């Protein structure tokens, strides 16, 4: 298999190390102290995330040689190290796969032109008002020769791209409504038609950036220093924070004044571990019938409607974001009791047996990269829960993944959905539903409210699971519609 990676020439010619970056930042700091007429920008936010103490993120990159190498390679290829990568650095194995996939999707040969790829990324991220990703891809769009007029609004883009508006909104909010007729309209639009190979590339881009918006909001990612809203020329505040702090680990306000956290729930982890043990014992003793399993799925699907997020007020998107997509009033809707939404049974259409081969056939090798990324996120474990070692977390990971798919009307016949209510408490469900439904409404309070005894790295892992489960759910509906059109 041909893996996506940085070009050999680029990597061989680059000798920039993290030590070199630190030296450059130190020179910037010295320069900023001299009256030489140079304005030095500094980050607006304290570190890569509003939710995670900067010192914890920096500690990972300092202590793990593998993650240092990944960061250096990413910087050599892109000329930057974005805050998403810094937060994903808690999990080097996943980050490596993620960056490889991104490189293949955005930079390697493929059906779509480079500037169209970034513009579609803008459209997808804007659907969730994710200014972080929008700004990132606006910069990349212009760097690869994109027409600045397109950035004035979707109506300024070519008709062929405007036609993706319907697909973008349905996939982002109600992917179960996607039909082969939607696909047919895109493939048979005369001079504005998309090819099947192009459409597969489009679908992967849209689903990736919808789900990456969830991760961005869920981790409280701060704007990168080189993007709009990510820097300031004002004098440093009391914290003494400057452009160099992200590299050299200078103290932040949290380090100076202490990180005041919400008091932890006593025994939270032990209670969860005991429930996992009891469920495993029940499995060993007796297995529910297929009829009971189906009933439990329907019950969980119905109950997911009753999980009301605490941030349910309307968020009106700004013109800067909404100009990149159509119909801002269109949003996520639960499965209504009066409206029959057929369940997608994984046994009838799955990623492993159907979606993978379709992507790989129309976009060679990329199905393998996607599959690797899904598998790493799903199977990633260090056999720990908070301070406990040698813990089998597979049951908990599966409950999280299957709960998200349940919200999308996707059912696994061999899974007992009664486990979800046992393992996922209400505050966690509120967080998950908000992440999947309206990630732009995630707050630090919501992030802090679940798994209060767990480490930040474990919460980042949860967000990786949410991101990949959501992406796969959207993909399944899109690829099923394409398959139905083809047959």
XYZ file of C-alpha atoms in Angstrom:
487
model
C 0.000 0.000 0.000
C 1.191 3.507 -0.825
C 1.035 5.515 2.395
C 0.590 9.304 2.312
C 3.647 10.975 3.784
C 5.797 14.039 3.474
C 7.831 14.137 0.299
C 11.281 12.639 0.737
C 12.892 15.685 -0.756
C 11.240 18.018 1.744
C 12.167 15.851 4.690
C 15.769 15.369 3.592
C 16.331 19.080 3.072
C 14.821 19.969 6.431
C 17.031 19.815 9.501
C 14.799 21.931 11.732
C 14.408 20.386 15.189
C 12.370 21.364 18.229
C 15.591 22.735 19.715
C 15.941 25.006 16.669
C 12.355 26.182 17.191
C 13.096 27.038 20.794
C 16.150 29.078 19.697
C 14.096 30.951 17.112
C 11.458 31.768 19.716
C 14.129 32.946 22.134
C 15.492 35.304 19.470
C 11.950 36.608 18.903
C 11.637 37.294 22.618
C 14.935 39.212 22.675
C 13.979 41.145 19.564
C 10.643 42.114 21.069
C 12.455 43.699 24.016
C 14.511 45.976 21.766
C 13.224 49.198 20.335
C 13.850 48.330 16.687
C 10.444 49.208 15.307
C 9.357 45.573 14.843
C 5.934 44.614 16.156
C 5.972 41.080 17.554
C 2.619 39.276 17.743
C 1.785 37.177 20.774
C -0.926 34.548 21.192
C -4.286 35.727 22.476
C -4.995 32.438 24.259
C -2.927 30.772 26.952
C -1.757 27.669 25.141
C -3.417 25.424 22.555
C -6.615 24.835 24.570
C -8.989 26.827 26.765
C -9.966 23.637 28.595
C -6.607 21.929 29.214
C -3.749 23.491 31.224
C -0.920 24.409 28.889
C 1.703 22.819 31.121
C 0.113 19.368 30.648
C 0.269 19.664 26.863
C 3.855 20.923 26.932
C 4.910 18.161 29.298
C 3.871 15.501 26.779
C 5.973 17.006 23.975
C 8.981 17.386 26.274
C 8.950 13.840 27.656
C 7.941 11.795 24.605
C 10.610 11.513 21.900
C 8.134 10.013 19.435
C 5.813 12.996 19.647
C 8.754 15.387 19.260
C 9.647 13.647 15.999
C 6.042 13.811 14.769
C 5.873 17.533 15.601
C 9.163 18.236 13.831
C 8.075 16.361 10.703
C 4.735 18.184 10.645
C 6.458 21.545 11.004
C 8.906 20.708 8.209
C 6.051 19.838 5.819
C 3.504 22.540 6.733
C 5.711 25.294 8.109
C 3.518 25.411 11.208
C 2.354 23.304 14.132
C -1.336 23.902 14.698
C -3.071 23.705 18.058
C -5.147 20.674 17.056
C -1.944 18.675 16.544
C -0.526 19.879 19.854
C -3.615 18.643 21.723
C -3.694 15.364 19.790
C -0.099 14.925 20.903
C -1.452 13.199 24.026
C -1.915 10.213 21.683
C 1.054 9.944 19.265
C -0.168 6.798 17.522
C -3.425 8.473 16.551
C -1.787 11.803 15.644
C 0.592 10.065 13.264
C -2.321 8.423 11.447
C -4.346 11.656 11.457
C -1.529 13.721 9.912
C -0.854 11.038 7.310
C -4.529 11.052 6.332
C -4.654 14.856 6.213
C -1.572 15.002 4.004
C -3.001 12.484 1.550
C -6.426 14.139 1.501
C -5.215 17.729 1.067
C -1.855 17.548 -0.695
C -1.354 14.286 -2.592
C -2.667 13.558 -6.095
C -6.418 13.085 -6.087
C -9.621 13.781 -8.012
C -10.016 17.360 -6.713
C -7.810 20.400 -7.264
C -5.933 21.672 -4.198
C -7.869 24.922 -3.876
C -11.236 23.109 -4.182
C -10.221 20.777 -1.334
C -9.596 23.693 1.009
C -12.759 25.484 -0.097
C -14.845 22.396 0.672
C -13.104 22.262 4.055
C -14.225 25.867 4.624
C -17.809 25.000 3.675
C -17.886 22.020 6.037
C -16.314 23.809 9.021
C -18.560 26.851 8.537
C -21.615 24.609 8.842
C -20.761 24.344 12.573
C -19.533 27.947 12.870
C -16.001 26.656 13.474
C -13.998 29.812 12.794
C -10.792 28.029 13.847
C -10.952 25.588 10.898
C -12.441 28.177 8.541
C -9.526 30.559 9.120
C -6.995 27.750 8.788
C -8.336 26.743 5.385
C -8.878 30.291 4.177
C -5.122 30.781 4.561
C -4.355 27.471 2.830
C -6.893 28.182 0.068
C -5.149 31.445 -0.785
C -1.679 29.894 -0.564
C -2.505 27.288 -3.210
C -3.892 29.912 -5.603
C -7.575 29.972 -4.714
C -9.658 32.868 -6.057
C -10.154 35.426 -3.226
C -13.596 36.295 -4.657
C -14.894 32.889 -3.581
C -14.315 33.925 0.031
C -16.895 36.701 -0.277
C -19.612 34.076 -0.040
C -20.783 30.749 -1.460
C -22.707 32.605 -4.166
C -19.341 33.822 -5.558
C -18.010 30.273 -5.956
C -18.536 28.240 -9.153
C -21.974 26.667 -9.612
C -20.444 23.225 -9.245
C -19.329 24.030 -5.667
C -22.581 25.820 -4.844
C -24.398 22.601 -5.709
C -22.696 20.934 -2.725
C -24.651 23.106 -0.286
C -27.494 20.599 0.072
C -25.124 17.674 0.585
C -23.127 19.689 3.130
C -26.111 20.566 5.318
C -27.734 17.115 5.212
C -24.505 15.294 6.075
C -23.717 17.744 8.883
C -27.103 17.573 10.605
C -29.382 14.771 9.316
C -27.323 12.320 7.251
C -30.020 9.628 7.476
C -32.106 11.719 5.045
C -29.532 11.429 2.241
C -30.862 9.508 -0.760
C -29.613 8.298 -4.121
C -31.611 11.168 -5.680
C -29.318 13.680 -3.961
C -26.347 11.838 -5.442
C -27.930 11.673 -8.896
C -28.488 15.445 -8.990
C -24.776 16.028 -8.364
C -23.607 13.460 -10.918
C -26.022 14.531 -13.675
C -25.851 18.318 -13.584
C -24.656 18.657 -17.201
C -21.669 21.018 -17.350
C -21.618 21.283 -13.535
C -21.550 17.536 -12.914
C -19.247 15.799 -10.465
C -17.606 12.485 -11.263
C -17.963 9.543 -8.873
C -14.303 9.789 -7.895
C -14.639 13.519 -7.206
C -17.782 12.949 -5.170
C -16.050 10.382 -2.955
C -13.292 12.950 -2.310
C -15.952 15.578 -1.531
C -17.831 13.305 0.873
C -14.674 12.410 2.788
C -13.717 16.093 3.098
C -17.170 17.133 4.304
C -17.475 14.359 6.875
C -13.915 14.890 8.105
C -14.362 18.600 8.736
C -17.804 18.252 10.300
C -16.319 15.800 12.799
C -13.090 17.760 13.231
C -15.226 20.782 14.161
C -16.642 18.615 16.961
C -13.132 17.825 18.189
C -12.070 21.479 17.934
C -14.953 22.729 20.084
C -14.812 19.723 22.410
C -11.174 20.392 23.290
C -11.590 24.170 23.475
C -8.934 24.750 20.799
C -7.551 28.289 20.785
C -6.862 30.114 17.476
C -3.378 29.567 16.041
C -1.118 32.594 16.274
C -0.898 33.035 12.474
C -4.691 33.127 11.924
C -7.299 35.842 12.463
C -8.083 36.251 16.151
C -5.045 34.233 17.199
C -2.632 37.049 17.962
C -2.371 40.523 19.426
C 0.174 43.341 19.294
C -0.819 44.647 22.702
C 1.771 44.599 25.510
C 1.912 41.322 27.446
C -0.514 40.973 30.339
C 0.397 40.073 33.906
C 1.031 36.495 32.831
C 4.009 37.587 30.747
C 2.738 35.352 27.980
C 4.368 35.824 24.603
C 4.844 34.091 21.283
C 7.667 32.031 22.741
C 5.687 30.508 25.596
C 4.168 27.701 23.552
C 7.662 26.494 22.684
C 9.733 27.157 25.795
C 7.153 26.350 28.464
C 7.131 29.710 30.244
C 4.567 29.983 33.035
C 0.952 30.891 32.343
C -1.666 32.348 34.624
C -2.756 28.845 35.574
C 0.772 27.984 36.698
C 1.237 31.248 38.564
C -2.027 31.264 40.459
C -2.862 27.578 40.546
C -5.391 25.649 38.544
C -8.602 25.782 40.568
C -10.616 22.780 39.477
C -14.055 21.543 40.330
C -13.958 19.181 43.293
C -13.882 15.583 42.150
C -16.628 13.085 42.783
C -15.383 10.582 45.329
C -15.209 7.069 43.929
C -16.444 7.987 40.436
C -13.888 5.786 38.691
C -14.347 2.856 41.083
C -18.126 2.906 40.560
C -17.675 2.828 36.785
C -15.163 -0.016 37.013
C -17.532 -2.014 39.195
C -20.359 -1.570 36.669
C -18.075 -2.826 33.908
C -17.218 -5.870 36.002
C -20.880 -6.635 36.718
C -21.849 -6.296 33.053
C -19.068 -8.655 32.036
C -20.284 -11.214 34.597
C -23.824 -10.935 33.213
C -22.479 -11.606 29.714
C -20.711 -14.708 30.940
C -23.859 -16.006 32.641
C -26.598 -15.176 30.150
C -26.982 -13.490 26.776
C -30.104 -11.530 25.824
C -32.257 -12.727 22.914
C -32.248 -10.930 19.549
C -35.747 -9.617 20.239
C -34.651 -8.149 23.571
C -31.536 -6.629 21.959
C -33.699 -4.936 19.323
C -36.053 -3.610 22.017
C -33.144 -2.186 24.002
C -31.828 -0.398 20.900
C -35.200 1.229 20.230
C -35.455 2.227 23.880
C -31.987 3.814 23.829
C -32.715 5.602 20.541
C -35.899 7.047 22.049
C -34.190 7.992 25.308
C -31.454 9.831 23.397
C -34.165 12.327 22.349
C -34.827 13.077 26.011
C -31.213 14.071 26.683
C -31.572 17.826 26.524
C -28.403 19.856 26.346
C -28.064 22.680 28.836
C -26.991 25.051 26.064
C -30.072 24.743 23.871
C -30.487 28.412 23.016
C -30.106 29.355 19.380
C -26.645 30.318 18.141
C -26.908 32.794 15.288
C -23.858 32.428 13.019
C -21.955 35.552 12.109
C -21.864 36.766 8.530
C -18.147 35.894 8.358
C -19.017 32.221 8.799
C -22.547 31.909 7.380
C -21.550 33.315 3.990
C -19.765 30.011 3.292
C -22.902 27.844 3.464
C -26.610 27.956 2.663
C -29.725 27.744 4.835
C -28.347 28.668 8.324
C -31.669 27.683 9.941
C -31.187 24.034 8.975
C -29.867 22.024 11.946
C -29.812 18.686 13.733
C -33.156 17.070 14.512
C -33.749 14.054 16.718
C -35.593 10.995 15.483
C -39.231 11.973 15.957
C -41.638 9.391 17.295
C -44.193 10.270 14.616
C -41.694 10.201 11.782
C -40.441 6.820 10.643
C -36.686 6.935 10.138
C -35.452 3.491 9.084
C -32.647 2.071 11.190
C -29.388 1.454 9.365
C -28.385 -2.037 10.436
C -24.617 -2.470 10.280
C -25.203 -6.049 9.163
C -26.823 -4.642 5.988
C -24.342 -1.822 5.267
C -21.095 -1.465 7.181
C -17.803 0.329 6.767
C -15.811 -2.910 6.875
C -17.861 -4.846 4.310
C -19.141 -2.096 2.017
C -17.862 1.447 2.570
C -14.170 0.556 2.733
C -14.101 -1.160 -0.666
C -16.125 1.613 -2.344
C -13.754 4.353 -1.126
C -10.678 2.320 -2.002
C -11.997 1.617 -5.514
C -12.817 5.244 -6.354
C -10.046 6.931 -4.340
C -7.162 4.405 -4.390
C -5.418 3.668 -1.083
C -7.452 6.196 0.877
C -9.873 3.612 2.213
C -6.917 1.922 3.890
C -5.826 5.176 5.533
C -9.339 5.909 6.793
C -9.719 2.395 8.129
C -6.422 2.679 9.990
C -7.545 5.944 11.584
C -10.902 4.475 12.663
C -9.231 1.392 14.107
C -6.596 3.325 16.055
C -9.181 5.615 17.662
C -11.495 2.710 18.534
C -8.817 0.328 19.841
C -6.525 2.891 21.481
C -5.933 2.025 25.117
C -3.235 2.260 27.750
C -5.178 -0.124 30.017
C -5.683 2.658 32.544
C -8.610 4.564 34.040
C -7.522 7.658 35.950
C -4.979 6.295 38.456
C -5.948 2.627 38.000
C -3.689 0.312 35.981
C -4.325 -2.936 34.048
C -7.943 -2.083 33.233
C -9.746 -3.487 30.182
C -11.562 -0.436 28.774
C -12.978 -2.105 25.644
C -16.526 -2.247 27.045
C -16.515 1.476 27.814
C -15.049 2.432 24.439
C -17.650 0.345 22.624
C -20.487 1.927 24.633
C -19.314 5.431 23.648
C -18.922 4.523 19.961
C -22.250 2.701 19.739
C -24.130 5.451 21.609
C -23.060 7.964 18.967
C -24.062 5.626 16.157
C -27.385 5.001 17.942
C -28.050 8.751 17.837
C -27.607 8.484 14.052
C -30.021 5.534 13.838
C -27.261 2.953 13.297
C -27.703 -0.402 15.022
C -25.316 -3.281 15.773
C -27.382 -6.462 16.104
C -24.799 -8.108 18.369
C -24.639 -5.247 20.903
C -26.660 -4.994 24.116
C -27.735 -1.334 24.243
C -28.717 -1.747 27.873
C -25.010 -1.302 28.663
C -25.072 2.328 27.576
C -27.283 3.495 30.433
C -25.109 1.566 32.853
C -21.813 3.072 31.709
C -22.640 6.581 30.479
C -24.160 8.943 33.046
C -26.412 11.841 32.157
C -23.769 14.601 32.218
C -21.606 12.521 29.876
C -24.543 11.944 27.531
C -25.268 15.677 27.465
C -21.654 16.320 26.491
C -21.692 13.630 23.791
C -24.970 14.793 22.306
C -23.842 18.417 22.217
C -20.530 17.409 20.618
C -22.318 15.488 17.884
C -25.363 17.709 17.414
C -24.214 21.306 18.008
C -20.503 21.303 18.906
C -20.412 25.113 18.695
C -22.357 25.156 22.011
C -19.743 23.194 23.997
C -18.486 25.098 27.061
C -15.686 24.523 29.551
C -18.304 23.833 32.203
C -19.676 20.973 30.094
C -16.171 19.640 29.505
C -15.432 19.762 33.230
C -18.760 18.179 34.205
C -18.062 14.644 32.998
C -15.410 12.170 34.220
C -14.086 14.625 36.810
C -11.511 12.188 38.169
C -10.091 11.332 34.765
C -6.996 12.866 33.198
C -7.165 15.383 30.352
C -5.481 12.888 28.046
C -8.397 10.499 28.653
C -10.921 13.213 27.814
C -9.008 13.970 24.624
C -9.244 10.265 23.803
C -13.013 10.475 24.330
C -13.118 13.357 21.853
C -11.141 11.291 19.332
C -13.721 8.520 19.700
C -16.572 11.000 19.243
C -14.917 12.521 16.185
C -14.225 9.218 14.438
C -17.589 7.647 15.321
C -19.388 10.700 13.958
C -17.311 10.728 10.770
C -17.948 7.040 10.155
C -21.696 7.486 10.756
C -21.929 10.307 8.194
C -19.792 8.327 5.759
C -22.002 5.252 6.037
C -25.093 7.180 4.983
C -23.266 8.971 2.149
C -21.613 5.821 0.814
C -24.869 3.859 1.080
C -26.610 6.532 -1.031
C -23.807 6.366 -3.610
C -23.982 2.564 -3.678
C -27.749 2.685 -4.229
C -27.252 5.122 -7.087
C -24.636 2.846 -8.666
C -26.867 -0.228 -8.420
